[in-house]
Amino acid sequence: MTIGLRHRAATRGATLPGTDAGEAAVFAPRIGNGALFGGLALLTALVGILDVWTGDELRLLPLLVVVPALVSVFGTIRQTVGVATSITTVVVFSRLVNGGTFWDITSSVAFTVLACFLGVGSCALRLRHAAEIARLRSAAVALQRQILRPLPILTEQIFAHGIYTPIEEDRLVGGDIYEVVQSPYGTRVIIGDVQGKGLAAIGAGFAVLGAFREAAIREPTLTGVVDALEDAVARHNAFSAQTGEIERFVTALVLDFDGEDRVQAVNCGHLPPRLLHNGVACAVPLRLTSVPLGMAELSLEARVAEWLDFPPGATLLAFTDGVTEARDASGAFYPLDARLGHWAGRGPREVLDALHADLESFSGGVRRDDIAALALRRAPAGSRHRPVATGHGARRAAETFSGR
């Protein structure tokens, strides 16, 4: 009954309470009724002609009982029931016209009804299983979205725009993370990517986020923040080893904005950011890149912070490898730097919108990894000493500062 209700809601364009878009898509028809039943009529006519041509030596119409089973693979329950009813009517009529013994006709009709019933049952079971998988995938994505702070974010030092598009396939769901924290020492920002896929990668990402939110406020130095993140990943890996999970590392770019013309950065094996300024986009050279979080014991060198130029009006774009490793139909990687050159004169929000749309077009809508990107620009004048705003509050603040 539940499946039937959800199916009717989907075919009417409505969504039941508790049914998300992914689950509603499960019950939506993949082929229109006109095409389906038109093809069925054509197939029935063709088989009927062949049945008449072969005569009593070979009856082909009873073979139509396999059609409901085929429709159950891709059709809705309503479509499968409609096809099963049509096939049953045709086969029964054919048996009555051609005649035969009572038991011959009865067994043929009973077999047809049973086959059609199994086809409808198979369709119902397929949709129920698909709906359960859709709910699990949506739960994982919702969990990611609840842990990550909504964008944009306005602090005393910066205005952080961003895009975050998690992949919903359970075996491919990634651990992309980001956070922006206002601290007594400035605004601390992290963007990172957990090694591996699956729900276990999300757990490692949560461990890093929790440690960052605490250390960003507590630690006076950026290297102290990163050391706290390293300890958090090490503890998480130790717990994972006890529970049979594999150990993971996390690439991360950690930034500190103090309102001046430079930004402090510690790069833990992450992709270097891009700087967009005066119509030019270029990669920011990071000469002191260290090992990812969770791998400090493999390196003899301590992590060191370096300074990056951040002139007024510039946008610093940080991102995960879901951007650079997106592929087109031929397998070519996304040419990020070439595309950014066309958008370097735009504002941060416009750059992200163009990037997101271009990635979808380039990959044909087929994604194999999460996509996260932050476009960071100095906060508008007058934002100092104001509380941190996020989401819609940050948008309203930006419009106020821009005079709109």
XYZ file of C-alpha atoms in Angstrom:
404
model
C 0.000 0.000 0.000
C 2.843 2.379 0.841
C 4.539 1.694 -2.482
C 1.259 2.283 -4.313
C 0.722 5.627 -2.541
C 4.265 6.768 -3.274
C 3.892 5.683 -6.909
C 0.669 7.669 -7.333
C 2.272 10.718 -5.736
C 5.266 10.469 -8.051
C 3.180 10.067 -11.209
C 1.098 13.104 -10.235
C 4.156 15.249 -9.593
C 3.637 15.367 -5.827
C 5.883 14.289 -2.985
C 4.583 12.569 0.109
C 5.756 13.756 3.524
C 9.074 12.055 4.251
C 9.739 11.338 0.556
C 12.762 13.177 -0.837
C 13.586 13.847 -4.468
C 15.787 10.756 -4.772
C 13.096 8.440 -3.463
C 10.411 10.089 -5.594
C 12.591 9.539 -8.666
C 12.530 5.794 -7.954
C 8.766 5.679 -8.489
C 8.741 8.020 -11.490
C 8.152 6.307 -14.861
C 11.262 5.886 -17.021
C 9.225 5.563 -20.213
C 5.995 7.278 -21.134
C 2.721 5.387 -21.211
C 2.199 6.244 -24.874
C 5.511 4.764 -25.948
C 5.115 1.721 -23.705
C 1.606 0.721 -24.705
C 2.170 1.689 -28.335
C 5.139 -0.676 -28.426
C 3.070 -3.335 -26.679
C 0.326 -3.033 -29.285
C 2.872 -3.296 -32.103
C 4.527 -6.341 -30.530
C 1.164 -8.028 -29.930
C 0.104 -7.447 -33.539
C 3.396 -8.816 -34.860
C 3.239 -11.935 -32.680
C -0.443 -12.384 -33.598
C 0.373 -12.327 -37.298
C 3.159 -14.867 -36.806
C 0.809 -16.991 -34.688
C -1.753 -17.110 -37.492
C 0.967 -17.844 -40.045
C 2.399 -20.785 -38.079
C -1.070 -22.229 -37.458
C -1.770 -25.025 -35.006
C 1.736 -26.429 -35.283
C 3.280 -23.618 -33.195
C 1.340 -21.211 -30.984
C 3.301 -17.991 -30.357
C 0.785 -15.776 -28.529
C 1.300 -17.563 -25.166
C 4.924 -16.444 -25.312
C 3.733 -12.886 -24.592
C 3.555 -13.833 -20.892
C 7.248 -12.841 -20.604
C 6.455 -9.196 -21.441
C 5.200 -8.198 -17.918
C 8.427 -9.586 -16.453
C 10.454 -7.406 -18.836
C 8.379 -4.312 -18.043
C 8.809 -4.924 -14.307
C 12.542 -4.231 -14.706
C 12.068 -0.581 -15.707
C 8.356 0.248 -15.412
C 6.180 1.454 -12.584
C 3.650 -0.740 -10.796
C 0.802 0.887 -12.690
C 2.518 0.278 -16.025
C 3.330 -3.322 -15.141
C -0.271 -3.995 -14.054
C -1.551 -2.424 -17.287
C 0.744 -4.546 -19.435
C -0.076 -7.694 -17.432
C -3.804 -7.078 -17.830
C -3.468 -6.520 -21.569
C -1.371 -9.644 -22.074
C -3.724 -11.761 -19.972
C -6.702 -10.560 -22.016
C -4.989 -11.301 -25.319
C -3.769 -14.766 -24.317
C -7.102 -15.819 -22.760
C -9.053 -14.601 -25.804
C -6.666 -16.426 -28.106
C -7.052 -19.694 -26.183
C -10.850 -19.438 -26.198
C -10.927 -18.759 -29.936
C -8.532 -21.554 -30.832
C -10.383 -23.999 -28.614
C -9.070 -27.114 -26.909
C -9.855 -29.335 -23.954
C -11.068 -27.840 -20.693
C -7.878 -28.660 -18.819
C -5.702 -27.423 -21.662
C -7.416 -24.038 -21.675
C -7.548 -23.830 -17.864
C -3.851 -24.623 -17.405
C -2.847 -22.112 -20.084
C -4.938 -19.335 -18.512
C -3.683 -20.187 -15.015
C -0.060 -20.106 -16.165
C -0.595 -16.734 -17.840
C -2.203 -15.216 -14.747
C 0.550 -16.594 -12.520
C 3.317 -15.247 -14.785
C 1.719 -11.793 -14.907
C 1.218 -11.809 -11.131
C 4.900 -12.648 -10.604
C 5.870 -9.794 -12.916
C 3.845 -7.295 -10.879
C 5.268 -8.686 -7.634
C 8.815 -8.410 -8.951
C 8.201 -4.784 -9.880
C 6.899 -4.007 -6.386
C 9.917 -5.663 -4.740
C 12.335 -3.826 -7.055
C 10.794 -0.457 -6.253
C 10.796 -1.171 -2.517
C 14.486 -2.109 -2.584
C 15.367 0.913 -4.744
C 13.472 3.209 -2.384
C 15.365 1.840 0.617
C 18.690 2.440 -1.147
C 17.607 5.977 -2.074
C 16.703 6.707 1.554
C 20.092 5.433 2.757
C 21.947 7.559 0.222
C 19.903 10.628 1.072
C 20.544 10.064 4.783
C 24.304 10.051 4.203
C 24.135 13.248 2.156
C 21.844 14.914 4.718
C 24.295 13.968 7.458
C 27.127 15.615 5.527
C 25.096 18.769 4.966
C 24.111 19.001 8.631
C 27.716 18.755 9.816
C 29.054 21.301 7.338
C 28.193 24.938 7.958
C 25.787 26.531 5.416
C 27.315 28.989 2.983
C 27.956 31.877 2.524
C 29.715 32.882 5.760
C 30.594 36.437 6.776
C 33.196 37.078 9.493
C 35.124 40.146 10.591
C 37.916 39.449 8.105
C 36.432 37.617 5.111
C 33.319 36.815 3.134
C 33.323 33.100 2.238
C 31.175 31.969 -0.666
C 31.133 28.321 -1.621
C 29.611 25.357 -3.386
C 29.284 21.880 -1.975
C 27.832 19.062 -4.090
C 28.073 15.651 -2.431
C 27.700 12.515 -4.490
C 24.805 10.317 -3.358
C 25.993 6.883 -4.407
C 26.862 5.091 -1.166
C 30.068 3.448 -2.370
C 31.326 6.731 -3.876
C 30.313 9.187 -1.164
C 33.389 11.124 -0.168
C 34.728 13.016 2.797
C 35.125 16.555 1.478
C 35.120 19.035 4.367
C 35.320 22.776 4.907
C 34.865 25.168 7.809
C 35.213 28.871 8.584
C 35.756 29.893 12.210
C 35.999 33.377 13.696
C 38.663 33.312 16.418
C 40.443 35.869 18.634
C 43.388 35.589 16.222
C 41.481 36.156 12.987
C 39.386 33.973 10.721
C 40.610 30.395 10.339
C 39.533 28.394 7.263
C 40.012 24.748 6.351
C 39.154 22.831 3.217
C 40.107 19.182 2.982
C 39.497 15.793 1.450
C 39.554 12.446 3.256
C 41.359 9.594 1.502
C 38.981 6.926 0.248
C 35.233 6.687 -0.246
C 32.225 5.467 1.656
C 30.595 6.294 4.957
C 33.820 5.563 6.867
C 35.454 8.504 5.073
C 32.733 10.771 6.446
C 33.667 9.703 9.986
C 37.284 10.765 9.491
C 36.108 14.073 8.085
C 33.899 14.680 11.123
C 36.855 14.037 13.415
C 38.885 16.722 11.630
C 36.011 19.219 11.670
C 35.415 18.796 15.402
C 39.086 19.270 16.175
C 39.342 22.306 13.906
C 36.369 24.093 15.451
C 37.939 23.773 18.884
C 41.592 24.371 17.978
C 40.865 27.356 15.718
C 39.637 29.307 18.736
C 42.089 27.891 21.274
C 45.436 27.863 19.471
C 47.227 31.212 18.945
C 49.303 29.915 16.011
C 48.169 28.288 12.792
C 50.737 25.490 13.172
C 49.246 24.778 16.586
C 45.850 24.357 14.933
C 47.321 21.924 12.414
C 49.078 19.945 15.146
C 45.711 19.522 16.872
C 44.214 18.262 13.610
C 47.060 15.781 13.225
C 46.388 14.434 16.725
C 42.667 14.104 15.933
C 43.319 12.061 12.787
C 45.837 9.879 14.644
C 43.272 9.167 17.390
C 40.590 8.425 14.812
C 42.895 6.008 12.980
C 43.761 4.251 16.223
C 40.070 3.750 16.956
C 39.447 2.619 13.369
C 42.178 0.001 13.673
C 40.481 -1.387 16.786
C 37.155 -1.691 14.987
C 38.586 -3.227 11.809
C 38.379 -0.122 9.618
C 41.303 0.995 7.495
C 43.387 3.979 8.558
C 42.948 7.131 6.502
C 44.786 10.361 5.829
C 43.315 13.782 5.080
C 44.678 16.367 2.693
C 43.938 19.857 3.971
C 44.643 23.503 3.312
C 44.432 25.591 6.497
C 44.339 29.397 6.223
C 44.443 32.299 8.669
C 43.073 35.722 7.717
C 43.895 38.655 9.994
C 42.559 41.447 7.791
C 45.912 42.396 6.269
C 47.251 42.089 2.723
C 48.652 38.617 3.374
C 47.218 35.264 4.356
C 48.962 32.634 6.447
C 48.698 29.097 5.107
C 49.683 25.564 6.072
C 49.273 23.086 3.249
C 48.966 19.427 4.219
C 49.212 17.745 0.843
C 46.219 19.607 -0.595
C 45.742 21.246 -3.978
C 47.140 24.798 -4.116
C 44.517 27.555 -4.257
C 44.012 29.998 -7.117
C 44.181 33.783 -6.823
C 41.833 35.863 -8.983
C 42.806 39.541 -9.142
C 42.667 42.320 -11.731
C 41.213 39.990 -14.360
C 43.975 37.409 -13.973
C 43.752 33.930 -12.420
C 46.882 32.119 -11.312
C 47.916 29.234 -9.088
C 49.316 30.288 -5.714
C 52.811 28.821 -5.247
C 53.083 26.863 -2.006
C 56.718 26.024 -1.391
C 56.316 24.470 2.059
C 53.747 21.747 1.350
C 53.863 19.017 3.994
C 52.405 15.524 4.286
C 48.654 15.006 4.731
C 47.085 14.868 8.169
C 47.554 11.455 9.732
C 50.986 10.910 8.165
C 53.200 13.189 10.286
C 55.135 10.242 11.701
C 56.362 9.475 8.186
C 58.019 12.892 7.838
C 61.031 14.238 9.683
C 60.076 17.854 9.013
C 57.632 19.813 11.147
C 54.812 21.649 9.417
C 55.577 25.307 8.721
C 53.251 28.195 7.876
C 53.938 30.446 4.913
C 52.516 33.776 3.777
C 50.464 34.366 0.637
C 49.614 37.707 -0.941
C 45.943 38.681 -0.619
C 45.519 42.184 -2.100
C 42.275 44.164 -1.726
C 39.619 43.055 -4.207
C 41.247 39.671 -4.788
C 39.438 36.330 -4.518
C 41.197 33.247 -3.184
C 39.663 30.062 -4.592
C 40.254 26.823 -2.656
C 38.784 23.511 -3.829
C 38.966 19.730 -3.595
C 40.008 17.249 -6.263
C 36.400 16.685 -7.280
C 36.932 19.828 -9.380
C 40.273 19.060 -11.023
C 39.579 15.345 -11.507
C 36.198 15.744 -13.195
C 36.283 14.058 -16.614
C 34.431 14.461 -19.871
C 33.127 11.633 -22.068
C 36.596 11.071 -23.566
C 38.255 10.796 -20.132
C 40.023 14.175 -20.254
C 40.421 16.062 -16.955
C 38.680 19.367 -16.343
C 40.912 22.317 -17.445
C 40.387 24.459 -14.354
C 43.081 27.083 -14.950
C 42.030 27.644 -18.552
C 38.404 28.161 -17.512
C 39.208 30.419 -14.548
C 41.000 32.795 -16.890
C 37.638 33.622 -18.488
C 35.995 34.386 -15.132
C 38.800 36.191 -13.322
C 37.050 39.551 -13.574
C 33.848 38.345 -11.911
C 32.830 38.403 -8.265
C 33.237 35.327 -6.048
C 29.596 34.249 -6.287
C 29.584 34.608 -10.073
C 32.829 32.626 -10.356
C 31.387 29.741 -8.331
C 28.139 29.738 -10.300
C 30.067 29.628 -13.568
C 32.368 26.899 -12.240
C 29.492 24.736 -11.058
C 27.558 25.059 -14.321
C 30.683 24.430 -16.398
C 31.580 21.308 -14.411
C 28.104 19.877 -14.977
C 28.321 20.617 -18.688
C 31.872 19.268 -19.002
C 31.154 15.979 -17.227
C 27.722 15.512 -18.747
C 26.220 15.420 -15.258
C 28.223 12.281 -14.371
C 30.179 12.833 -11.157
C 32.549 10.401 -9.471
C 33.481 12.494 -6.442
C 32.192 15.210 -4.143
C 32.771 18.796 -5.222
C 33.668 21.490 -2.696
C 35.015 24.958 -3.423
C 35.399 28.150 -1.368
C 35.760 31.618 -2.855
C 37.243 33.879 -0.163
C 37.317 37.671 -0.330
C 37.936 40.394 2.219
C 34.867 41.281 4.232
C 33.029 44.441 3.173
C 33.867 47.621 5.042
C 31.946 47.892 8.296
C 31.803 44.183 9.028
C 34.284 44.324 11.891
C 32.906 43.793 15.372
C 29.753 42.274 13.916
C 28.739 38.723 14.862
C 29.446 35.937 12.400
C 26.627 35.487 9.885
C 25.985 32.357 7.846
C 23.593 31.244 5.140
C 20.744 33.666 4.475
C 22.032 35.981 7.196
C 25.319 36.372 5.354
C 23.504 37.089 2.096
C 21.439 39.826 3.746
C 24.568 41.287 5.296
C 26.315 41.337 1.932
C 23.388 43.128 0.333
C 23.388 45.673 3.159
C 27.102 46.341 2.762
C 26.788 46.666 -1.007
C 23.944 49.171 -0.662
C 21.270 46.953 -2.259
